[in-house]
Amino acid sequence: MDDQNKNLILATVLSFLVILGWYTFFPPPEPEQAPETAISETAPADGTAAAPSAAGADAVADTAPEQAAAPDAPRVAIDTPRVTGSISLQGGRIDDLSLKDYRETLDENSPIVKLLKPVGEAGAYYALYGWAPGAGLTLDDVPGANTVWSAPDGATLSPDSPVTLTWDNGKGLTFSRTIAVDQDYMFSVTQSVANASGGTVSLAPYGTLARHGQPAGLKNFFILHEGLVGMTDGELAEIDYDDMADFDPDPRDGSKSSVKQVEANGWIGFTDHYWMSTLVPAPGQGFRSIAKFDERREIYQTDVVLPTVTVAEGQSSEVTTQLFAGAKEWDAIRGYEKAGIAGFLDVIDWGWFFFLTKPMFWLLHNLNVLIGNMGWAIIGLTVVIKILVFPLAYKSYASMAKMKELQPEMEKLKERAGDDRQKMQKEMMELYKKEKVNPAAGCLPILIQIPIFFSLYKVIFVTLELRHAPFFGPFQDLSAPDPTSIMNLFGLLPFDAPAPESVLALVFIGILPILLGISMWLQQKLNPAPTDPTQQMIFAWMPWVFMFMLGGFASGLVVYWIANNTITFTQQYLIMRSHGYKPDVFGNIKSSFKKKPKAEKE
């Protein structure tokens, strides 16, 4: 490899180091917790989200009826193979939901993850449904956030047992709400109204997701989207919580809101790192998709408002919408997409390189199912990637081997050309053309590796399947940094390693980063050190800089890099040997430990 190629590699690697270094030492600031704000005089008394107004009906105040909060309101239990919780009969809110299969930490005694929380708890987060009144009706005539519903005694919501809630407004309108749930995380909510009021009524069914304040533990990391997510007729929207404050003001209640009309297919909700809640109208159903931020009460809210229905005397009307509330499991979400929810897999933040991240995760997922261990699945993925790029790698390493064979000719050219660099370049190009050598081919493996690395980093960071995924021994969470440390001799000494977020963790790295540094260093030893002192110094330090820089990255990513370096070393060595060039690995290692002559240092 000539100096031009080495300079290209140096520029690429140094740019890569700058990016890694910036986000290691200058991560985005943690979001400040919003202070509790006073409830508006026009807001519901219990601080719940506001009800939307009916589409096409008379304008109404964007508030729910005032009624004292009832924390001891009756509840209906939820018990399925995947979730547990309850529904409050005040408002019929789905506001208590925990995920049975996921714990907050690796500790087997750690609490299971709680997704939805009732008003009154920190970080309240809930779904509620109702009807927005149209012509001739008032807020008191329809069920809202504080309506107390009736339910059968001893009812428990399960996949085999839907629950029906009822409420009579005392004026001839009887409302029912049937809630069903499947084996995973999808709720179906069927709202109906029967009219015996003696006249015709108009009203619009709606569903609401409300979140009080930003979620605790918000990552706020550039590679991950957390916040509003929605699909509008094939157009995906991802809006951060902070950006919702930039919506246009709603003159009815002073909140900031964004309204879109969905013609046929869409959904809207909130996504966390690994969990999500999303309102999903029936496929083919048009609706108003509303996102709003109530700054006074610090409530983030999404609504789906279905078209206004007109119900004549003696008639009834019903509509069914769905609510996904659970873990962003690829298998489950893909199943819902196949069942008709268009674009639902895009709730997982695949990023700009989705054309790489999607197939990469698909392969990783299937390898994990086949092997039964995510660590070995990552190594298997590395092998597949190396096989796919092998033709390019072969040309690159073959070209590098050929360049080594041309070194004697290159030295003769330098002697003949002397200080005439133009003549030197011309004769070099002629030599390359004659021998059919591409001097830039040696850079291909590095240039290819960068988008693959970032894509795999994205996959490991954002997908739930890597969370708490074990490898072996101390490596029980491949989405987390290496838990071992030099400080306690990798667990041999009787004290804990430094916390991953501490400064000490950047210095006292673990086993995997050290193996990474060694694998990069050995890979360098396939070729003699550069003759230029500056390049020689940079190449000498590069493996150890990467070792410390990647020490705080997800251990699954470091496993990939170690496997990649090992396979690359083997490929390059064998290809060079097949072209008649025998890399002097041990000689190059010895030369790196030799003390340089004084004259050479100067």
PDB file of C-alpha atoms in Angstrom, residues 10-270:
ATOM      1  CA  LEU A  10      -5.568   7.571   8.239  1.00  0.00           C
ATOM      2  CA  ALA A  11      -8.127  10.207   7.264  1.00  0.00           C
ATOM      3  CA  THR A  12     -10.977   7.671   7.472  1.00  0.00           C
ATOM      4  CA  VAL A  13      -9.877   6.270  10.825  1.00  0.00           C
ATOM      5  CA  LEU A  14      -9.194   9.685  12.357  1.00  0.00           C
ATOM      6  CA  SER A  15     -12.655  10.898  11.270  1.00  0.00           C
ATOM      7  CA  PHE A  16     -14.133   7.785  12.843  1.00  0.00           C
ATOM      8  CA  LEU A  17     -12.198   8.432  16.062  1.00  0.00           C
ATOM      9  CA  VAL A  18     -13.419  12.031  16.209  1.00  0.00           C
ATOM     10  CA  ILE A  19     -17.068  10.865  15.967  1.00  0.00           C
ATOM     11  CA  LEU A  20     -16.571   8.186  18.632  1.00  0.00           C
ATOM     12  CA  GLY A  21     -14.656  10.542  20.881  1.00  0.00           C
ATOM     13  CA  TRP A  22     -17.213  13.325  20.652  1.00  0.00           C
ATOM     14  CA  TYR A  23     -20.137  11.130  21.687  1.00  0.00           C
ATOM     15  CA  THR A  24     -18.065   9.376  24.359  1.00  0.00           C
ATOM     16  CA  PHE A  25     -16.787  12.492  26.125  1.00  0.00           C
ATOM     17  CA  PHE A  26     -19.540  14.952  25.144  1.00  0.00           C
ATOM     18  CA  PRO A  27     -22.816  12.987  25.183  1.00  0.00           C
ATOM     19  CA  PRO A  28     -26.098  14.897  24.786  1.00  0.00           C
ATOM     20  CA  PRO A  29     -27.256  16.374  28.121  1.00  0.00           C
ATOM     21  CA  GLU A  30     -29.810  14.515  30.181  1.00  0.00           C
ATOM     22  CA  PRO A  31     -33.250  16.155  29.904  1.00  0.00           C
ATOM     23  CA  GLU A  32     -34.372  18.145  32.917  1.00  0.00           C
ATOM     24  CA  GLN A  33     -37.426  16.883  34.718  1.00  0.00           C
ATOM     25  CA  ALA A  34     -40.282  19.277  34.116  1.00  0.00           C
ATOM     26  CA  PRO A  35     -41.621  20.895  37.268  1.00  0.00           C
ATOM     27  CA  GLU A  36     -45.142  20.174  38.398  1.00  0.00           C
ATOM     28  CA  THR A  37     -47.460  22.821  37.008  1.00  0.00           C
ATOM     29  CA  ALA A  38     -50.774  24.015  38.321  1.00  0.00           C
ATOM     30  CA  ILE A  39     -53.851  22.556  36.688  1.00  0.00           C
ATOM     31  CA  SER A  40     -55.768  24.971  34.546  1.00  0.00           C
ATOM     32  CA  GLU A  41     -59.170  26.068  35.781  1.00  0.00           C
ATOM     33  CA  THR A  42     -60.694  24.597  32.622  1.00  0.00           C
ATOM     34  CA  ALA A  43     -58.846  21.275  32.911  1.00  0.00           C
ATOM     35  CA  PRO A  44     -60.312  18.134  34.473  1.00  0.00           C
ATOM     36  CA  ALA A  45     -60.137  18.213  38.246  1.00  0.00           C
ATOM     37  CA  ASP A  46     -57.959  15.123  38.418  1.00  0.00           C
ATOM     38  CA  GLY A  47     -55.439  16.423  35.895  1.00  0.00           C
ATOM     39  CA  THR A  48     -56.289  13.889  33.198  1.00  0.00           C
ATOM     40  CA  ALA A  49     -55.920  14.573  29.508  1.00  0.00           C
ATOM     41  CA  ALA A  50     -58.455  16.716  27.701  1.00  0.00           C
ATOM     42  CA  ALA A  51     -61.074  15.215  25.415  1.00  0.00           C
ATOM     43  CA  PRO A  52     -60.999  16.172  21.734  1.00  0.00           C
ATOM     44  CA  SER A  53     -63.971  17.767  20.016  1.00  0.00           C
ATOM     45  CA  ALA A  54     -66.110  16.023  17.450  1.00  0.00           C
ATOM     46  CA  ALA A  55     -65.092  16.381  13.831  1.00  0.00           C
ATOM     47  CA  GLY A  56     -67.656  18.390  11.921  1.00  0.00           C
ATOM     48  CA  ALA A  57     -69.828  18.945  14.975  1.00  0.00           C
ATOM     49  CA  ASP A  58     -70.461  22.090  16.965  1.00  0.00           C
ATOM     50  CA  ALA A  59     -67.292  23.489  18.514  1.00  0.00           C
ATOM     51  CA  VAL A  60     -66.982  22.563  22.170  1.00  0.00           C
ATOM     52  CA  ALA A  61     -64.470  23.413  24.853  1.00  0.00           C
ATOM     53  CA  ASP A  62     -61.514  21.049  24.662  1.00  0.00           C
ATOM     54  CA  THR A  63     -61.918  19.863  28.237  1.00  0.00           C
ATOM     55  CA  ALA A  64     -63.398  16.965  30.139  1.00  0.00           C
ATOM     56  CA  PRO A  65     -66.079  17.408  32.830  1.00  0.00           C
ATOM     57  CA  GLU A  66     -64.796  18.461  36.200  1.00  0.00           C
ATOM     58  CA  GLN A  67     -65.105  15.773  38.822  1.00  0.00           C
ATOM     59  CA  ALA A  68     -63.021  14.919  41.857  1.00  0.00           C
ATOM     60  CA  ALA A  69     -60.412  12.261  41.217  1.00  0.00           C
ATOM     61  CA  ALA A  70     -61.234   8.880  42.682  1.00  0.00           C
ATOM     62  CA  PRO A  71     -58.020   6.942  43.353  1.00  0.00           C
ATOM     63  CA  ASP A  72     -60.096   4.220  45.048  1.00  0.00           C
ATOM     64  CA  ALA A  73     -62.399   3.775  42.043  1.00  0.00           C
ATOM     65  CA  PRO A  74     -63.305   0.124  41.295  1.00  0.00           C
ATOM     66  CA  ARG A  75     -60.974  -1.749  38.948  1.00  0.00           C
ATOM     67  CA  VAL A  76     -61.126  -4.677  36.540  1.00  0.00           C
ATOM     68  CA  ALA A  77     -58.090  -6.942  36.612  1.00  0.00           C
ATOM     69  CA  ILE A  78     -55.989  -7.683  33.504  1.00  0.00           C
ATOM     70  CA  ASP A  79     -54.222 -11.034  33.398  1.00  0.00           C
ATOM     71  CA  THR A  80     -52.700 -12.492  30.219  1.00  0.00           C
ATOM     72  CA  PRO A  81     -49.594 -14.610  29.519  1.00  0.00           C
ATOM     73  CA  ARG A  82     -47.596 -11.428  28.766  1.00  0.00           C
ATOM     74  CA  VAL A  83     -49.131  -8.580  30.803  1.00  0.00           C
ATOM     75  CA  THR A  84     -50.768  -7.892  34.133  1.00  0.00           C
ATOM     76  CA  GLY A  85     -52.558  -4.844  35.490  1.00  0.00           C
ATOM     77  CA  SER A  86     -56.021  -3.342  35.756  1.00  0.00           C
ATOM     78  CA  ILE A  87     -58.579  -0.994  34.205  1.00  0.00           C
ATOM     79  CA  SER A  88     -60.008   1.855  36.277  1.00  0.00           C
ATOM     80  CA  LEU A  89     -63.775   2.119  36.044  1.00  0.00           C
ATOM     81  CA  GLN A  90     -63.361   5.872  36.435  1.00  0.00           C
ATOM     82  CA  GLY A  91     -63.146   6.818  32.781  1.00  0.00           C
ATOM     83  CA  GLY A  92     -62.671   3.177  31.820  1.00  0.00           C
ATOM     84  CA  ARG A  93     -58.957   3.993  31.626  1.00  0.00           C
ATOM     85  CA  ILE A  94     -56.373   1.387  30.756  1.00  0.00           C
ATOM     86  CA  ASP A  95     -53.871   2.878  33.150  1.00  0.00           C
ATOM     87  CA  ASP A  96     -52.149   0.041  34.999  1.00  0.00           C
ATOM     88  CA  LEU A  97     -50.083  -2.322  32.870  1.00  0.00           C
ATOM     89  CA  SER A  98     -46.872  -4.268  33.563  1.00  0.00           C
ATOM     90  CA  LEU A  99     -44.919  -6.618  31.287  1.00  0.00           C
ATOM     91  CA  LYS A 100     -44.475 -10.069  32.808  1.00  0.00           C
ATOM     92  CA  ASP A 101     -41.519 -11.099  30.634  1.00  0.00           C
ATOM     93  CA  TYR A 102     -39.259  -8.115  31.347  1.00  0.00           C
ATOM     94  CA  ARG A 103     -37.535  -6.956  34.502  1.00  0.00           C
ATOM     95  CA  GLU A 104     -35.999  -3.568  35.131  1.00  0.00           C
ATOM     96  CA  THR A 105     -32.510  -5.038  35.713  1.00  0.00           C
ATOM     97  CA  LEU A 106     -30.708  -8.379  35.428  1.00  0.00           C
ATOM     98  CA  ASP A 107     -31.466  -9.121  39.084  1.00  0.00           C
ATOM     99  CA  GLU A 108     -34.031 -11.928  39.166  1.00  0.00           C
ATOM    100  CA  ASN A 109     -35.732 -10.144  42.074  1.00  0.00           C
ATOM    101  CA  SER A 110     -35.983  -6.876  40.164  1.00  0.00           C
ATOM    102  CA  PRO A 111     -39.536  -5.551  39.595  1.00  0.00           C
ATOM    103  CA  ILE A 112     -41.114  -6.272  36.235  1.00  0.00           C
ATOM    104  CA  VAL A 113     -41.312  -3.346  33.816  1.00  0.00           C
ATOM    105  CA  LYS A 114     -44.355  -1.127  34.417  1.00  0.00           C
ATOM    106  CA  LEU A 115     -45.535   0.572  31.241  1.00  0.00           C
ATOM    107  CA  LEU A 116     -48.817   2.338  32.082  1.00  0.00           C
ATOM    108  CA  LYS A 117     -49.458   4.191  35.351  1.00  0.00           C
ATOM    109  CA  PRO A 118     -52.588   5.846  36.774  1.00  0.00           C
ATOM    110  CA  VAL A 119     -52.991   9.527  37.550  1.00  0.00           C
ATOM    111  CA  GLY A 120     -51.489  10.217  40.957  1.00  0.00           C
ATOM    112  CA  GLU A 121     -48.335   8.187  40.327  1.00  0.00           C
ATOM    113  CA  ALA A 122     -45.155   9.798  39.069  1.00  0.00           C
ATOM    114  CA  GLY A 123     -45.033   9.629  35.281  1.00  0.00           C
ATOM    115  CA  ALA A 124     -48.743   8.855  34.836  1.00  0.00           C
ATOM    116  CA  TYR A 125     -49.329   7.237  31.436  1.00  0.00           C
ATOM    117  CA  TYR A 126     -52.674   5.866  30.293  1.00  0.00           C
ATOM    118  CA  ALA A 127     -55.180   5.275  27.500  1.00  0.00           C
ATOM    119  CA  LEU A 128     -58.778   6.425  27.669  1.00  0.00           C
ATOM    120  CA  TYR A 129     -61.708   6.416  25.287  1.00  0.00           C
ATOM    121  CA  GLY A 130     -64.924   8.350  24.873  1.00  0.00           C
ATOM    122  CA  TRP A 131     -67.311  10.200  22.624  1.00  0.00           C
ATOM    123  CA  ALA A 132     -67.008  13.867  21.670  1.00  0.00           C
ATOM    124  CA  PRO A 133     -70.473  15.506  21.638  1.00  0.00           C
ATOM    125  CA  GLY A 134     -71.871  16.845  18.395  1.00  0.00           C
ATOM    126  CA  ALA A 135     -74.957  18.913  17.640  1.00  0.00           C
ATOM    127  CA  GLY A 136     -77.526  18.858  20.424  1.00  0.00           C
ATOM    128  CA  LEU A 137     -75.262  17.173  22.999  1.00  0.00           C
ATOM    129  CA  THR A 138     -73.107  18.504  25.820  1.00  0.00           C
ATOM    130  CA  LEU A 139     -70.074  17.067  27.599  1.00  0.00           C
ATOM    131  CA  ASP A 140     -72.406  15.828  30.358  1.00  0.00           C
ATOM    132  CA  ASP A 141     -74.313  13.700  27.842  1.00  0.00           C
ATOM    133  CA  VAL A 142     -71.325  11.561  26.775  1.00  0.00           C
ATOM    134  CA  PRO A 143     -68.778   9.485  28.708  1.00  0.00           C
ATOM    135  CA  GLY A 144     -65.443  11.131  29.336  1.00  0.00           C
ATOM    136  CA  ALA A 145     -62.307  10.938  31.433  1.00  0.00           C
ATOM    137  CA  ASN A 146     -64.140  10.881  34.772  1.00  0.00           C
ATOM    138  CA  THR A 147     -67.241   8.853  33.953  1.00  0.00           C
ATOM    139  CA  VAL A 148     -67.679   5.920  36.353  1.00  0.00           C
ATOM    140  CA  TRP A 149     -68.576   2.824  34.347  1.00  0.00           C
ATOM    141  CA  SER A 150     -70.212  -0.427  35.468  1.00  0.00           C
ATOM    142  CA  ALA A 151     -68.624  -3.842  34.968  1.00  0.00           C
ATOM    143  CA  PRO A 152     -69.687  -7.432  35.817  1.00  0.00           C
ATOM    144  CA  ASP A 153     -68.716  -8.472  39.328  1.00  0.00           C
ATOM    145  CA  GLY A 154     -65.423 -10.363  39.485  1.00  0.00           C
ATOM    146  CA  ALA A 155     -64.621  -9.730  35.818  1.00  0.00           C
ATOM    147  CA  THR A 156     -61.007 -10.249  34.704  1.00  0.00           C
ATOM    148  CA  LEU A 157     -59.763  -9.279  31.255  1.00  0.00           C
ATOM    149  CA  SER A 158     -57.866 -12.135  29.596  1.00  0.00           C
ATOM    150  CA  PRO A 159     -57.403 -13.416  26.023  1.00  0.00           C
ATOM    151  CA  ASP A 160     -60.415 -15.715  26.519  1.00  0.00           C
ATOM    152  CA  SER A 161     -62.568 -13.266  28.486  1.00  0.00           C
ATOM    153  CA  PRO A 162     -63.375  -9.821  27.056  1.00  0.00           C
ATOM    154  CA  VAL A 163     -64.899  -7.322  29.477  1.00  0.00           C
ATOM    155  CA  THR A 164     -67.843  -5.057  28.680  1.00  0.00           C
ATOM    156  CA  LEU A 165     -68.298  -1.754  30.541  1.00  0.00           C
ATOM    157  CA  THR A 166     -71.608   0.110  30.440  1.00  0.00           C
ATOM    158  CA  TRP A 167     -72.878   3.620  31.258  1.00  0.00           C
ATOM    159  CA  ASP A 168     -76.331   5.154  30.915  1.00  0.00           C
ATOM    160  CA  ASN A 169     -76.476   8.947  30.665  1.00  0.00           C
ATOM    161  CA  GLY A 170     -80.015   9.015  32.048  1.00  0.00           C
ATOM    162  CA  LYS A 171     -81.293  10.785  28.925  1.00  0.00           C
ATOM    163  CA  GLY A 172     -81.871   7.782  26.688  1.00  0.00           C
ATOM    164  CA  LEU A 173     -78.304   7.114  25.527  1.00  0.00           C
ATOM    165  CA  THR A 174     -76.675   3.859  26.636  1.00  0.00           C
ATOM    166  CA  PHE A 175     -72.956   3.478  26.042  1.00  0.00           C
ATOM    167  CA  SER A 176     -70.990   0.217  26.046  1.00  0.00           C
ATOM    168  CA  ARG A 177     -67.283  -0.423  25.807  1.00  0.00           C
ATOM    169  CA  THR A 178     -66.039  -3.955  25.160  1.00  0.00           C
ATOM    170  CA  ILE A 179     -62.318  -4.457  25.781  1.00  0.00           C
ATOM    171  CA  ALA A 180     -60.508  -7.559  24.512  1.00  0.00           C
ATOM    172  CA  VAL A 181     -56.815  -8.495  24.510  1.00  0.00           C
ATOM    173  CA  ASP A 182     -54.756 -11.045  22.596  1.00  0.00           C
ATOM    174  CA  GLN A 183     -51.895 -13.289  23.756  1.00  0.00           C
ATOM    175  CA  ASP A 184     -49.320 -10.513  23.283  1.00  0.00           C
ATOM    176  CA  TYR A 185     -49.834  -6.750  23.580  1.00  0.00           C
ATOM    177  CA  MET A 186     -52.808  -5.741  21.434  1.00  0.00           C
ATOM    178  CA  PHE A 187     -56.043  -4.521  23.015  1.00  0.00           C
ATOM    179  CA  SER A 188     -59.254  -4.134  20.979  1.00  0.00           C
ATOM    180  CA  VAL A 189     -61.719  -1.534  22.206  1.00  0.00           C
ATOM    181  CA  THR A 190     -65.236  -1.586  20.755  1.00  0.00           C
ATOM    182  CA  GLN A 191     -67.317   1.489  21.627  1.00  0.00           C
ATOM    183  CA  SER A 192     -71.049   1.484  20.999  1.00  0.00           C
ATOM    184  CA  VAL A 193     -74.000   3.756  21.669  1.00  0.00           C
ATOM    185  CA  ALA A 194     -77.719   2.901  21.631  1.00  0.00           C
ATOM    186  CA  ASN A 195     -80.166   5.769  21.177  1.00  0.00           C
ATOM    187  CA  ALA A 196     -83.509   5.789  22.969  1.00  0.00           C
ATOM    188  CA  SER A 197     -83.539   9.525  23.596  1.00  0.00           C
ATOM    189  CA  GLY A 198     -86.493  10.287  21.334  1.00  0.00           C
ATOM    190  CA  GLY A 199     -84.370  12.222  18.813  1.00  0.00           C
ATOM    191  CA  THR A 200     -81.354  11.986  16.535  1.00  0.00           C
ATOM    192  CA  VAL A 201     -77.897  12.571  18.021  1.00  0.00           C
ATOM    193  CA  SER A 202     -74.451  13.189  16.536  1.00  0.00           C
ATOM    194  CA  LEU A 203     -71.194  12.302  18.255  1.00  0.00           C
ATOM    195  CA  ALA A 204     -67.653  11.159  17.401  1.00  0.00           C
ATOM    196  CA  PRO A 205     -65.733   8.289  19.020  1.00  0.00           C
ATOM    197  CA  TYR A 206     -62.145   8.935  20.027  1.00  0.00           C
ATOM    198  CA  GLY A 207     -59.172   7.320  21.735  1.00  0.00           C
ATOM    199  CA  THR A 208     -56.485   9.129  23.702  1.00  0.00           C
ATOM    200  CA  LEU A 209     -52.996   8.328  24.952  1.00  0.00           C
ATOM    201  CA  ALA A 210     -51.677  10.714  27.584  1.00  0.00           C
ATOM    202  CA  ARG A 211     -48.311  10.949  29.262  1.00  0.00           C
ATOM    203  CA  HIS A 212     -47.656  13.267  32.213  1.00  0.00           C
ATOM    204  CA  GLY A 213     -44.156  14.646  31.758  1.00  0.00           C
ATOM    205  CA  GLN A 214     -41.297  13.082  29.860  1.00  0.00           C
ATOM    206  CA  PRO A 215     -40.525   9.474  30.827  1.00  0.00           C
ATOM    207  CA  ALA A 216     -37.924   8.736  33.481  1.00  0.00           C
ATOM    208  CA  GLY A 217     -34.745   7.276  32.059  1.00  0.00           C
ATOM    209  CA  LEU A 218     -35.065   9.046  28.704  1.00  0.00           C
ATOM    210  CA  LYS A 219     -31.875   8.177  26.780  1.00  0.00           C
ATOM    211  CA  ASN A 220     -31.854  11.385  24.713  1.00  0.00           C
ATOM    212  CA  PHE A 221     -29.201   9.812  22.463  1.00  0.00           C
ATOM    213  CA  PHE A 222     -28.745  10.788  18.838  1.00  0.00           C
ATOM    214  CA  ILE A 223     -28.970   7.227  17.523  1.00  0.00           C
ATOM    215  CA  LEU A 224     -32.358   6.500  19.125  1.00  0.00           C
ATOM    216  CA  HIS A 225     -35.763   8.131  18.660  1.00  0.00           C
ATOM    217  CA  GLU A 226     -37.951   8.496  21.750  1.00  0.00           C
ATOM    218  CA  GLY A 227     -41.193  10.428  21.657  1.00  0.00           C
ATOM    219  CA  LEU A 228     -44.100  10.747  19.267  1.00  0.00           C
ATOM    220  CA  VAL A 229     -44.309   8.216  16.451  1.00  0.00           C
ATOM    221  CA  GLY A 230     -47.052   7.955  13.877  1.00  0.00           C
ATOM    222  CA  MET A 231     -47.960   6.786  10.394  1.00  0.00           C
ATOM    223  CA  THR A 232     -50.177   8.811   8.069  1.00  0.00           C
ATOM    224  CA  ASP A 233     -51.056   6.990   4.852  1.00  0.00           C
ATOM    225  CA  GLY A 234     -47.525   5.624   4.438  1.00  0.00           C
ATOM    226  CA  GLU A 235     -45.683   8.685   5.785  1.00  0.00           C
ATOM    227  CA  LEU A 236     -43.758   8.062   9.019  1.00  0.00           C
ATOM    228  CA  ALA A 237     -43.434  10.859  11.587  1.00  0.00           C
ATOM    229  CA  GLU A 238     -40.912  10.772  14.450  1.00  0.00           C
ATOM    230  CA  ILE A 239     -41.042  13.829  16.722  1.00  0.00           C
ATOM    231  CA  ASP A 240     -39.066  14.252  19.939  1.00  0.00           C
ATOM    232  CA  TYR A 241     -40.837  15.355  23.099  1.00  0.00           C
ATOM    233  CA  ASP A 242     -39.033  18.697  23.110  1.00  0.00           C
ATOM    234  CA  ASP A 243     -40.122  19.395  19.529  1.00  0.00           C
ATOM    235  CA  MET A 244     -43.796  18.959  20.404  1.00  0.00           C
ATOM    236  CA  ALA A 245     -43.563  22.328  22.166  1.00  0.00           C
ATOM    237  CA  ASP A 246     -43.080  23.886  18.709  1.00  0.00           C
ATOM    238  CA  PHE A 247     -46.531  22.852  17.472  1.00  0.00           C
ATOM    239  CA  ASP A 248     -48.968  25.631  16.615  1.00  0.00           C
ATOM    240  CA  PRO A 249     -51.135  26.892  19.514  1.00  0.00           C
ATOM    241  CA  ASP A 250     -54.679  25.546  19.738  1.00  0.00           C
ATOM    242  CA  PRO A 251     -56.958  28.567  20.431  1.00  0.00           C
ATOM    243  CA  ARG A 252     -59.510  26.385  22.269  1.00  0.00           C
ATOM    244  CA  ASP A 253     -57.328  25.341  25.178  1.00  0.00           C
ATOM    245  CA  GLY A 254     -53.918  26.956  24.651  1.00  0.00           C
ATOM    246  CA  SER A 255     -52.120  23.673  24.051  1.00  0.00           C
ATOM    247  CA  LYS A 256     -49.652  23.136  21.208  1.00  0.00           C
ATOM    248  CA  SER A 257     -51.124  20.753  18.657  1.00  0.00           C
ATOM    249  CA  SER A 258     -50.613  19.179  15.251  1.00  0.00           C
ATOM    250  CA  VAL A 259     -53.598  17.756  13.365  1.00  0.00           C
ATOM    251  CA  LYS A 260     -53.445  15.468  10.335  1.00  0.00           C
ATOM    252  CA  GLN A 261     -56.237  13.885   8.368  1.00  0.00           C
ATOM    253  CA  VAL A 262     -55.610  10.188   7.709  1.00  0.00           C
ATOM    254  CA  GLU A 263     -57.469   8.963   4.646  1.00  0.00           C
ATOM    255  CA  ALA A 264     -57.163   5.195   5.014  1.00  0.00           C
ATOM    256  CA  ASN A 265     -54.315   3.767   7.118  1.00  0.00           C
ATOM    257  CA  GLY A 266     -52.462   5.154  10.090  1.00  0.00           C
ATOM    258  CA  TRP A 267     -51.607   4.973  13.776  1.00  0.00           C
ATOM    259  CA  ILE A 268     -50.089   7.268  16.407  1.00  0.00           C
ATOM    260  CA  GLY A 269     -48.561   6.956  19.863  1.00  0.00           C
ATOM    261  CA  PHE A 270     -45.414   7.200  21.956  1.00  0.00           C
TER     262      PHE A 270
END
